Coordinates of C-alpha atoms and ligand atoms in Angstrom, one line a residue:
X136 CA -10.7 15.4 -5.4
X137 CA -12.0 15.2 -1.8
X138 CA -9.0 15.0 0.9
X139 CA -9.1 15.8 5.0
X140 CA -7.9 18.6 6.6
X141 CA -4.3 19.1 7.5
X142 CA -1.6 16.4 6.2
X143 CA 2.0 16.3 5.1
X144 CA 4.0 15.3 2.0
X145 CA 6.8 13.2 2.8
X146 CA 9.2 11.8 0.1
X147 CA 7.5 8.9 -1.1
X148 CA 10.4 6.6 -1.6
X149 CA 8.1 4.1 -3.4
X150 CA 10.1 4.1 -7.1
X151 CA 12.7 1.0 -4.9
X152 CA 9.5 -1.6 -5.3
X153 CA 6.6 0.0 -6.7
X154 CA 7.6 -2.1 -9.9
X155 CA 8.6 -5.1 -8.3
X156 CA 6.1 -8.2 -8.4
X157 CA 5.7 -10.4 -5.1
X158 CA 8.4 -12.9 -5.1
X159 CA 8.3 -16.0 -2.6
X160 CA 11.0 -16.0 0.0
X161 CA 12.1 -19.7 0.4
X162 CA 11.0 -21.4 3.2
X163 CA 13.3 -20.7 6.1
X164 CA 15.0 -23.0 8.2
X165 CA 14.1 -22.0 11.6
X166 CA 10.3 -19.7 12.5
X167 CA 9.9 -17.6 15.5
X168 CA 6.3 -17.5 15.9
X169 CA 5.1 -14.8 19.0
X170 CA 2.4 -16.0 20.8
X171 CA 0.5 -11.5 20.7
X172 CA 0.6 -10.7 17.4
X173 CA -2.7 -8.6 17.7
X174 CA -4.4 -6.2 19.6
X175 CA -6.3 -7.7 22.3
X176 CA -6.0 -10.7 25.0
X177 CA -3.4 -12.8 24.9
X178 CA -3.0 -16.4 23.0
X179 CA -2.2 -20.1 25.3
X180 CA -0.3 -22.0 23.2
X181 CA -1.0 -25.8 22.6
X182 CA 2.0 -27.0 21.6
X183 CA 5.2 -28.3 23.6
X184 CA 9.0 -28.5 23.5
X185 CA 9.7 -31.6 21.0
X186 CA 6.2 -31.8 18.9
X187 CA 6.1 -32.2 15.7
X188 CA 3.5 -29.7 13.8
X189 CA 2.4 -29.2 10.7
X190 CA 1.6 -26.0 8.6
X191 CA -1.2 -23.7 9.4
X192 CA -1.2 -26.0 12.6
X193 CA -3.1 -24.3 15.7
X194 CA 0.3 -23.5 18.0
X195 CA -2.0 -21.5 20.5
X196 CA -5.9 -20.7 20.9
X197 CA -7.4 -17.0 21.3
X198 CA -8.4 -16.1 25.2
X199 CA -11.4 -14.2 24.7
X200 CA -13.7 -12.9 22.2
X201 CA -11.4 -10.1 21.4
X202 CA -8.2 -12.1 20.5
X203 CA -7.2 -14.7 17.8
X204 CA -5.0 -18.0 17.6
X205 CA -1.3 -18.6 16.3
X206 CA -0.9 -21.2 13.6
X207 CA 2.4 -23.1 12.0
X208 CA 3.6 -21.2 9.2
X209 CA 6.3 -24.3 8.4
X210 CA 5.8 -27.9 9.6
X211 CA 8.8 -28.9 11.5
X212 CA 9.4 -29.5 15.1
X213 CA 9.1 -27.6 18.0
X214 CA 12.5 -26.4 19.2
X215 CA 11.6 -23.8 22.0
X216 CA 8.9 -21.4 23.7
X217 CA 10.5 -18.8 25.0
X218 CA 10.3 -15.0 25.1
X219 CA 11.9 -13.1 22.7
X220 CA 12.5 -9.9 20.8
X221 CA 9.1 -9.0 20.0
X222 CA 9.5 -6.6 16.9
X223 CA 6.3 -4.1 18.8
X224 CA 5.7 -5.6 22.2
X225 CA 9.5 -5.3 22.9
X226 CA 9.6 -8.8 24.8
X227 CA 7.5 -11.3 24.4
X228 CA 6.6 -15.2 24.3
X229 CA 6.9 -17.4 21.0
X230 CA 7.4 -20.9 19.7
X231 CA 10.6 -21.3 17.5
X232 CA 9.8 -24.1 14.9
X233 CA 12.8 -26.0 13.0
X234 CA 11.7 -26.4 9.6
X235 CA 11.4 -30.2 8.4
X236 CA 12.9 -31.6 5.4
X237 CA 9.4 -31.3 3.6
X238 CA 6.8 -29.2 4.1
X239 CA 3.4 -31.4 5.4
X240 CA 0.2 -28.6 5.5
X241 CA -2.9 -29.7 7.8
X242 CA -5.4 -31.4 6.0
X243 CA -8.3 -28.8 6.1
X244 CA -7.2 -26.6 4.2
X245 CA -9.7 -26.8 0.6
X246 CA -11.9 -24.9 -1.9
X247 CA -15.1 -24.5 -0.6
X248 CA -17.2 -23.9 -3.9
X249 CA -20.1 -23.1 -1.7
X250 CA -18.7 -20.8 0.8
X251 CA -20.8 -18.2 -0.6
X252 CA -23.9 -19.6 0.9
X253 CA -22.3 -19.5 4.6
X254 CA -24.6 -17.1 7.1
X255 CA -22.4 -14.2 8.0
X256 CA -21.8 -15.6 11.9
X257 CA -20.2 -19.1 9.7
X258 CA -17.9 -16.5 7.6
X259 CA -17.4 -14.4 10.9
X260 CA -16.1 -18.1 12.7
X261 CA -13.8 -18.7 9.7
X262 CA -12.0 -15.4 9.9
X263 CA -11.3 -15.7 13.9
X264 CA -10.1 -19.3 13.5
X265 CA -7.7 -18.2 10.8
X266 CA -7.0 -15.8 12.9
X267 CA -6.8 -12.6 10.9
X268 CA -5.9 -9.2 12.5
X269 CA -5.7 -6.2 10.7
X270 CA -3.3 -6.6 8.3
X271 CA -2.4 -2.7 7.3
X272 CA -0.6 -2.5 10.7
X273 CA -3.4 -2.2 13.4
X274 CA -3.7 -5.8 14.0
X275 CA -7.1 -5.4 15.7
X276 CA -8.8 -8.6 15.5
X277 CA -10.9 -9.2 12.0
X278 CA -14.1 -10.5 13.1
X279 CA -14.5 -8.2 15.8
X280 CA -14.5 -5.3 13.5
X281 CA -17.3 -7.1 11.4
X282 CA -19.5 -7.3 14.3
X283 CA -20.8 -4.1 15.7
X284 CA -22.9 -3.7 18.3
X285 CA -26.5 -4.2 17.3
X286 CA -27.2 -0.5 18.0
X287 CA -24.4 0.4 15.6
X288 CA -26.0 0.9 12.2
X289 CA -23.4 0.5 9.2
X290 CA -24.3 1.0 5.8
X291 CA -20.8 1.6 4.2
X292 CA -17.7 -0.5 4.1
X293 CA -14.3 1.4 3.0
X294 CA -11.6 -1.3 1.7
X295 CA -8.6 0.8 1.9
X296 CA -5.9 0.6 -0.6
X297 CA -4.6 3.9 0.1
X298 CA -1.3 2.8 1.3
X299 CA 0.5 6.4 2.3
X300 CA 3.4 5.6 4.4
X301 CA 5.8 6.2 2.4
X302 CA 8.4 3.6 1.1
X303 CA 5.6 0.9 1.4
X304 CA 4.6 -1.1 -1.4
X305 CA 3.1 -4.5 -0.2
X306 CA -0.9 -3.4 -0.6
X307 CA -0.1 -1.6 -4.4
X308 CA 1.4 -5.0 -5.8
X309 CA -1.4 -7.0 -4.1
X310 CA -3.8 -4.7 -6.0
X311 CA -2.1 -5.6 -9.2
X312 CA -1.5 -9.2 -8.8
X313 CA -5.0 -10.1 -6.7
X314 CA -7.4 -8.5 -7.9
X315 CA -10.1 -11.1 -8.0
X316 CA -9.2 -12.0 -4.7
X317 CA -9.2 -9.0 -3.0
X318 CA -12.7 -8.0 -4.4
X319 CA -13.9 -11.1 -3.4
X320 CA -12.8 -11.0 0.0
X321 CA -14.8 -7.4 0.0
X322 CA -18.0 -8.9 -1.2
X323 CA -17.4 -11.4 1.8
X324 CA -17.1 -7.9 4.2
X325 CA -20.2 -6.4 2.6
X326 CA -22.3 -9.2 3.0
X327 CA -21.0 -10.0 6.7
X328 CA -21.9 -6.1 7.5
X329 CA -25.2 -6.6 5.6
X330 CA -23.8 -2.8 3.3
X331 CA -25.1 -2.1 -0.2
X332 CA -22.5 0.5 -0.6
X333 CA -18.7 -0.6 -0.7
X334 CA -16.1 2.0 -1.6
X335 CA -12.0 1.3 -2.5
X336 CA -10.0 4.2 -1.6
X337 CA -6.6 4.5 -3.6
X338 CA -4.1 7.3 -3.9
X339 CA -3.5 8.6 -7.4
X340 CA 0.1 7.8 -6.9
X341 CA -1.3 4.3 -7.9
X342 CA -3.6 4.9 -11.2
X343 CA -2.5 0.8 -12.3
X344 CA -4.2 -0.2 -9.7
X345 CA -7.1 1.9 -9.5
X346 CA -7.7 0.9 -13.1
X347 CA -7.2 -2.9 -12.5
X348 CA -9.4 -2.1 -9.5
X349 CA -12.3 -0.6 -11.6
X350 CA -11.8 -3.5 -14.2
X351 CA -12.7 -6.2 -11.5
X352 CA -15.9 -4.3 -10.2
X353 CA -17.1 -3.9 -13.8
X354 CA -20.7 -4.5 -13.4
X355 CA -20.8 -4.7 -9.3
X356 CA -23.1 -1.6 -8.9
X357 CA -22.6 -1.4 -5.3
X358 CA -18.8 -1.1 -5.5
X359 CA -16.9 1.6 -6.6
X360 CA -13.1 3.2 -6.6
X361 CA -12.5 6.3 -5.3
X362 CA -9.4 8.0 -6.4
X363 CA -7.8 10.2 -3.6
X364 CA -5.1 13.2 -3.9
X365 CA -1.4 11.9 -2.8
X366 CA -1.2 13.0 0.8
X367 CA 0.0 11.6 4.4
X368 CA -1.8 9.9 6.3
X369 CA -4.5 9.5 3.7
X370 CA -5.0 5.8 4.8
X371 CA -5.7 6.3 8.4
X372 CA -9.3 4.8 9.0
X373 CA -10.5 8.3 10.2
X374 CA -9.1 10.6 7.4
X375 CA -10.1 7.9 5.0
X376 CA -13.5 8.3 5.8
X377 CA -13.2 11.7 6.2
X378 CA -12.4 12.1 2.6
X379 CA -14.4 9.4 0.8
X380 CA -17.7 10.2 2.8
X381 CA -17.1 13.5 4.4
X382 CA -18.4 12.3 7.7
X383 CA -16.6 13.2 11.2
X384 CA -15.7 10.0 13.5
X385 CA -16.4 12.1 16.8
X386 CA -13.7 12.3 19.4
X387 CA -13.3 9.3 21.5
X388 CA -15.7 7.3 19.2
X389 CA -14.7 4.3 16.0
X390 CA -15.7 4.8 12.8
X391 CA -19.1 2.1 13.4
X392 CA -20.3 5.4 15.3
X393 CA -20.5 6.9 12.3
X394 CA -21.7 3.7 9.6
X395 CA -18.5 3.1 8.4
X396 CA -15.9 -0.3 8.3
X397 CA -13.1 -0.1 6.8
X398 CA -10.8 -2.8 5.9
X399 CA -7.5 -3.0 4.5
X400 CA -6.9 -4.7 1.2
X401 CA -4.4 -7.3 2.3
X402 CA -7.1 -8.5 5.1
X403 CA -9.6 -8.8 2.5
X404 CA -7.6 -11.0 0.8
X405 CA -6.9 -12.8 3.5
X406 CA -10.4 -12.9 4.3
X407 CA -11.1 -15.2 1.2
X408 CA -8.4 -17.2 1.7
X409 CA -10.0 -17.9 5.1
X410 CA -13.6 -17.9 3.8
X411 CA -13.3 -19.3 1.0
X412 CA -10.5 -22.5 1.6
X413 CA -10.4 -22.1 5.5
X414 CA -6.9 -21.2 5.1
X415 CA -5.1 -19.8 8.3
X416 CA -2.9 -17.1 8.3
X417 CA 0.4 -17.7 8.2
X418 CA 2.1 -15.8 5.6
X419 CA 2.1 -11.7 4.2
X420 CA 3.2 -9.9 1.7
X421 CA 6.4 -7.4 2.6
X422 CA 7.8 -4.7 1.3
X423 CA 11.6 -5.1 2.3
X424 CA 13.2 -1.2 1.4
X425 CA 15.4 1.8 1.8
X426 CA 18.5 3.1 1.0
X427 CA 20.5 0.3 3.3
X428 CA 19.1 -2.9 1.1
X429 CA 20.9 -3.8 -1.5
X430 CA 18.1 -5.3 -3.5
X431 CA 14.7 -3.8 -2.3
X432 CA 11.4 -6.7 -3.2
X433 CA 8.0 -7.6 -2.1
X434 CA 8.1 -10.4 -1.1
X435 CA 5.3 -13.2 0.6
X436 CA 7.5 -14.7 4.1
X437 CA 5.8 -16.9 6.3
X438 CA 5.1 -15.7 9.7
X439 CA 7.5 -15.6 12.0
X440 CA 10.5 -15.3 9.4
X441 CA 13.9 -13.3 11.1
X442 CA 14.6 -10.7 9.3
X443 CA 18.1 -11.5 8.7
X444 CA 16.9 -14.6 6.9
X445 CA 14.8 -12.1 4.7
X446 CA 17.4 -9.0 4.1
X447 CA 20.4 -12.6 3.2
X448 CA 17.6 -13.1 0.6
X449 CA 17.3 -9.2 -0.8
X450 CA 20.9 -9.3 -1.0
X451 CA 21.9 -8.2 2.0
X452 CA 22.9 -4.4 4.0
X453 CA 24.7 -2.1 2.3
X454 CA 27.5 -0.7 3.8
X455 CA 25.8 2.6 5.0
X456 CA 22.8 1.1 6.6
X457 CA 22.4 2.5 9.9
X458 CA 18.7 2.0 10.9
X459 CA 15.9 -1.2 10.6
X460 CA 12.4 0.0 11.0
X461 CA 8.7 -2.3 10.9
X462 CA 7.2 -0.5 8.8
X463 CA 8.0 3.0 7.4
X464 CA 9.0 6.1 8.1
X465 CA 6.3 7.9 9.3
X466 CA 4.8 5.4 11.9
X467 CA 7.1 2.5 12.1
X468 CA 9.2 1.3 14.9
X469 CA 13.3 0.8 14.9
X470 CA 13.7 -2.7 15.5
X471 CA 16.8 -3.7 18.1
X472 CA 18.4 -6.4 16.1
X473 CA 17.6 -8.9 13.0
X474 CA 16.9 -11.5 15.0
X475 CA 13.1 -10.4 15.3
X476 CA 10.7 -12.0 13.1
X477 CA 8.1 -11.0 10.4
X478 CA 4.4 -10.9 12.2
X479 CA 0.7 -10.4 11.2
X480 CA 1.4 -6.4 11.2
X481 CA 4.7 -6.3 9.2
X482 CA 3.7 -4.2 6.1
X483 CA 7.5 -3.2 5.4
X484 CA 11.0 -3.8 6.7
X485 CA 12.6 -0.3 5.9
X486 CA 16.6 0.4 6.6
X487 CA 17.9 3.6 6.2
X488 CA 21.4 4.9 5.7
X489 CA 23.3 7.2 7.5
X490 CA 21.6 10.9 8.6
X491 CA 18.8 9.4 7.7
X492 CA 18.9 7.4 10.9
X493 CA 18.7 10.0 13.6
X494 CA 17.0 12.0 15.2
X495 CA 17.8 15.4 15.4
X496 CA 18.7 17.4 18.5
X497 CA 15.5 19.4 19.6
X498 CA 15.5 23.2 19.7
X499 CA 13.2 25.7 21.2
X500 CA 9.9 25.5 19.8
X501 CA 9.2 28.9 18.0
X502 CA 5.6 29.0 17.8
X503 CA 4.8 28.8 14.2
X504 CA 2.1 27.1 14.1
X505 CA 2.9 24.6 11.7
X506 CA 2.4 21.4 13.6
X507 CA -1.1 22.8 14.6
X508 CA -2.2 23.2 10.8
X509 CA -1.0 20.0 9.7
X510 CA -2.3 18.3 12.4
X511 CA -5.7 15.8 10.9
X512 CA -6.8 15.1 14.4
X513 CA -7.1 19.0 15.0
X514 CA -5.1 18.2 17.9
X515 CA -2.5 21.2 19.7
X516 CA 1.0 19.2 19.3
X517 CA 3.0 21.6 21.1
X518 CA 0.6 22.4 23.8
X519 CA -0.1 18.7 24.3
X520 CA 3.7 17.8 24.1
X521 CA 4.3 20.8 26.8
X522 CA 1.9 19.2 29.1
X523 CA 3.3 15.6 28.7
X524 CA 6.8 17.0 29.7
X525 CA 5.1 18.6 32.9
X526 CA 3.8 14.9 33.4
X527 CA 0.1 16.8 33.4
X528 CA -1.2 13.9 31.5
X529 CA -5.0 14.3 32.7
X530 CA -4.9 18.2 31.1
X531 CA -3.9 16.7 28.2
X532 CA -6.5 14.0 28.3
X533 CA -8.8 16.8 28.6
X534 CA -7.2 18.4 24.9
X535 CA -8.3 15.2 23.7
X536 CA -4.9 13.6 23.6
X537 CA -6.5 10.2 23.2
X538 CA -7.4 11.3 19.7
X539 CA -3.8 11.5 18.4
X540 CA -3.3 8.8 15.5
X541 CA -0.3 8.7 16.2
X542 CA 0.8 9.7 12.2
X543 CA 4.0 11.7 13.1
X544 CA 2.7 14.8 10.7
X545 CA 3.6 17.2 13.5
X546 CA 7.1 15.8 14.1
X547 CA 8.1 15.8 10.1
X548 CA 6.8 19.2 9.6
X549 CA 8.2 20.7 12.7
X550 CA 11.5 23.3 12.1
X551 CA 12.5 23.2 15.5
X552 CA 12.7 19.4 15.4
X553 CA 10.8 18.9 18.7
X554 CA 10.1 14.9 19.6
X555 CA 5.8 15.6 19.3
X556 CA 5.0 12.3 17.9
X557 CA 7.2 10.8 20.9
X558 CA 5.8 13.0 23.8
X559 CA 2.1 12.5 22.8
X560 CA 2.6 8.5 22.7
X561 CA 4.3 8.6 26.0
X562 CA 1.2 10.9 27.3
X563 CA -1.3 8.5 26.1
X564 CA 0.5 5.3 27.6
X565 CA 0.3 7.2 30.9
X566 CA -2.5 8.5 30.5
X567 CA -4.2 4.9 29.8
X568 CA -2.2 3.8 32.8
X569 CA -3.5 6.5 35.4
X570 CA -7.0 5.7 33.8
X571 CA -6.6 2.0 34.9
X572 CA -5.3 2.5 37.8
X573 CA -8.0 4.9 39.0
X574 CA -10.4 1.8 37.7
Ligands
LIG162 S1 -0.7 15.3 17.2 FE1 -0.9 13.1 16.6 S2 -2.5 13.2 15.0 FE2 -1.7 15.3 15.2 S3 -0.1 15.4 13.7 FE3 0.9 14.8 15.6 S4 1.0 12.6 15.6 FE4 -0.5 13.2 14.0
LIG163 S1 5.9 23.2 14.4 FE1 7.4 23.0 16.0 S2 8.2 25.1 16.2 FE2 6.3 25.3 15.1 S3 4.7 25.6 16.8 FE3 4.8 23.4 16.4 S4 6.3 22.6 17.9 FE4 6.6 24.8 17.8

């Protein structure tokens, strides 16, 4: 089976939910809604202290090409803009919407049985007004990514369903349970990018869903499902394409440089919803996990949902539960409190117990070499961590730090438990910073 170079095999943790259909959580009482839930420019929100709104209601419009709106995810009234916890950003604006007694959606939301005649620039404008970001955790905005530049030629789309991070479940039960709707939203993707090829990349880990996969393209010839070996991070865009096409995004570059999109499964179904219905989105699936919950789900929450309302619904913490992370292990983020709400980018709320929970004192690096071999960027961990710590962040630019993904590989395979993952971040925040600065 074809693979990338380098990689790790982390416990996969996925046994808590892997079996567990997508339940509904119950519409919550109270939605904190931030106003950045993507990568990009910033929203303006339309709404005010006192109005009433109703679901999938615009609460603030996109600044620029490369952003996307905020909609409703309840009706209810507008208690509050104000900043707040933001589960990535740290702090950050949002409107907090008490729920009303009933639930009243916006009236445009329908079937549109002809939305397969729409050009590609009317699908592109129903994707940024649903405003869909990447919904495997990159958040970039959607119908940027299915608009390259003219001089970009793409003639393959990826739709990935690898789903390594380990824990996470969300993208396996939506392959299960959406089939139809997630191949649909990938015909919508191939005829935006104008591809005859289409590729689904799954793990073996997850041969039910391949095989409910390669039912639904039954007689698609341009589609096919690729089946992958189990390894970490198999469903980064890069080693993704790596594997399926053999084909090297350069350093610095996207994978357009190379004729490859790829899109995440959950976005594609998102993408018909939005398509297809002009539905905005407003809710995801979850995978709520670990150790520390006492009744692990996937589950579908409407944006903006505090995660104390969701963990109350999974039965609650157990008593060892030490740690809450967006996301999982491998390249999630510990959140402060359980006051912060579910967002466009919240694939999994993982807890962990105990040990589990902290980091390890860091020894003296003892030049194995192991961080270097697993490392799928080909990057130098420990030279580039070395360099961060001597705040020689342009030398590390020049070792191609920019090129880090960020996957945490080094860090888990490390014996000497040194923080690589951590320094290289910090070195490419400053790095970016310096680089503005100097214009
Ligand atoms: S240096 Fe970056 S890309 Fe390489 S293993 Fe470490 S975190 Fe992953
Ligand atoms: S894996 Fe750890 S101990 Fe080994 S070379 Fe890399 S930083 Fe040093």
């Amino acid at each position: 089976m074809r693979t990338f170079p380098g990689g790790v095999h982390p416990f996969e943790g996925k046994s808590y939910t892997e079996k567990k259909k997508i339940e509904k959580l119950p519409r919550p009482k109270q939605v904190t809604i931030p106003l950045q839930q993507h990568i990009g420019a910033p929203t303006k929100p339309l709404v005010e202290k006192g109005q009433e709104v109703k679901a999938g209601e615009k609460l603030a419009e996109a600044e620029g090409y490369v952003s996307v709106p905020v909609h409703a995810s309840v009706s209810g009234k507008v208690k509050a803009l104000e900043d707040i916890d933001h589960p990535v950003a740290g702090r950050g604006p949002a409107v907090i919407i008490e729920a009303g007694e009933t639930e009243e959606w916006i009236e445009t939301i329908k079937i549109d049985e002809k939305y397969q005649d729409l050009s590609s620039d009317e699908m592109r404008k129903r994707i940024q007004d649903a405003g869909l970001a990447g919904l495997g955790g990159a958040t970039f905005p959607t119908h940027v990514k299915l608009k390259p530049p003219e001089d970009k030629k793409i003639d393959v789309a990826l739709l990935n369903g690898v789903e390594c991070e380990p824990y996470l479940t969300a993208d396996h039960r939506l392959m299960l349970e959406y089939p139809a709707d997630i191949i649909r939203g990938f015909r919508i993707i191939m005829k935006i990018l104008g591809v005859k090829r289409g590729i689904i990349g799954i793990e073996k880990n997850k041969k039910d869903a391949a095989e409910v996969m390669k039912k639904q393209i039954a007689g698609e010839g341009d589609m096919e499902v690729m089946v992958l070996p189990v390894k970490y991070p198999q469903g980064a865009e890069k080693q993704l394409i790596k594997a399926a096409l053999d084909r090297e995004v350069p350093s610095g570059g996207l994978p357009m440089d190379i004729g490859a999109v790829v899109q995440n499964v959950g976005t594609a179904k998102a993408i018909y919803d939005a398509v297809s219905s002009c539905r905005p989105l407003t809710e995801r699936v979850v995978t709520v996990t670990g150790p520390g919950i006492k009744e692990p789900k996937n589950l579908l929450i409407p944006i903006g949902t505090h995660y104390q309302d969701i963990i109350d619904f999974c039965g609650g913490l157990t008593e060892k539960a030490a740690k809450i992370i967006m996301g999982g292990p491998m390249m999630g983020i510990a959140q402060p409190n359980l006051k912060v709400p579910v967002i466009k980018g919240t694939s999994g709320i993982l807890v962990l117990e105990g040990k589990q929970a902290h980091l390890p004192f860091e020894e003296p690096c003892i030049n194995c070499g192991r961080c270097v071999e697993v490392c799928p960027s080909h990057l130098l961990p420990t030279t580039l961590q070395r360099l961060v710590y001597h705040e020689r962040f342009e030398e590390a630019g020049k070792l191609h730090l920019m090129d880090c993904i960020e996957c945490g590989s080094c860090s888990y395979i490390c014996p000497a438990n040194r923080y690589l993952v951590q320094s290289i971040r910090h070195g490419k925040r400053q790095l970016l910073r310096l680089r503005k600065k100097a214009g």
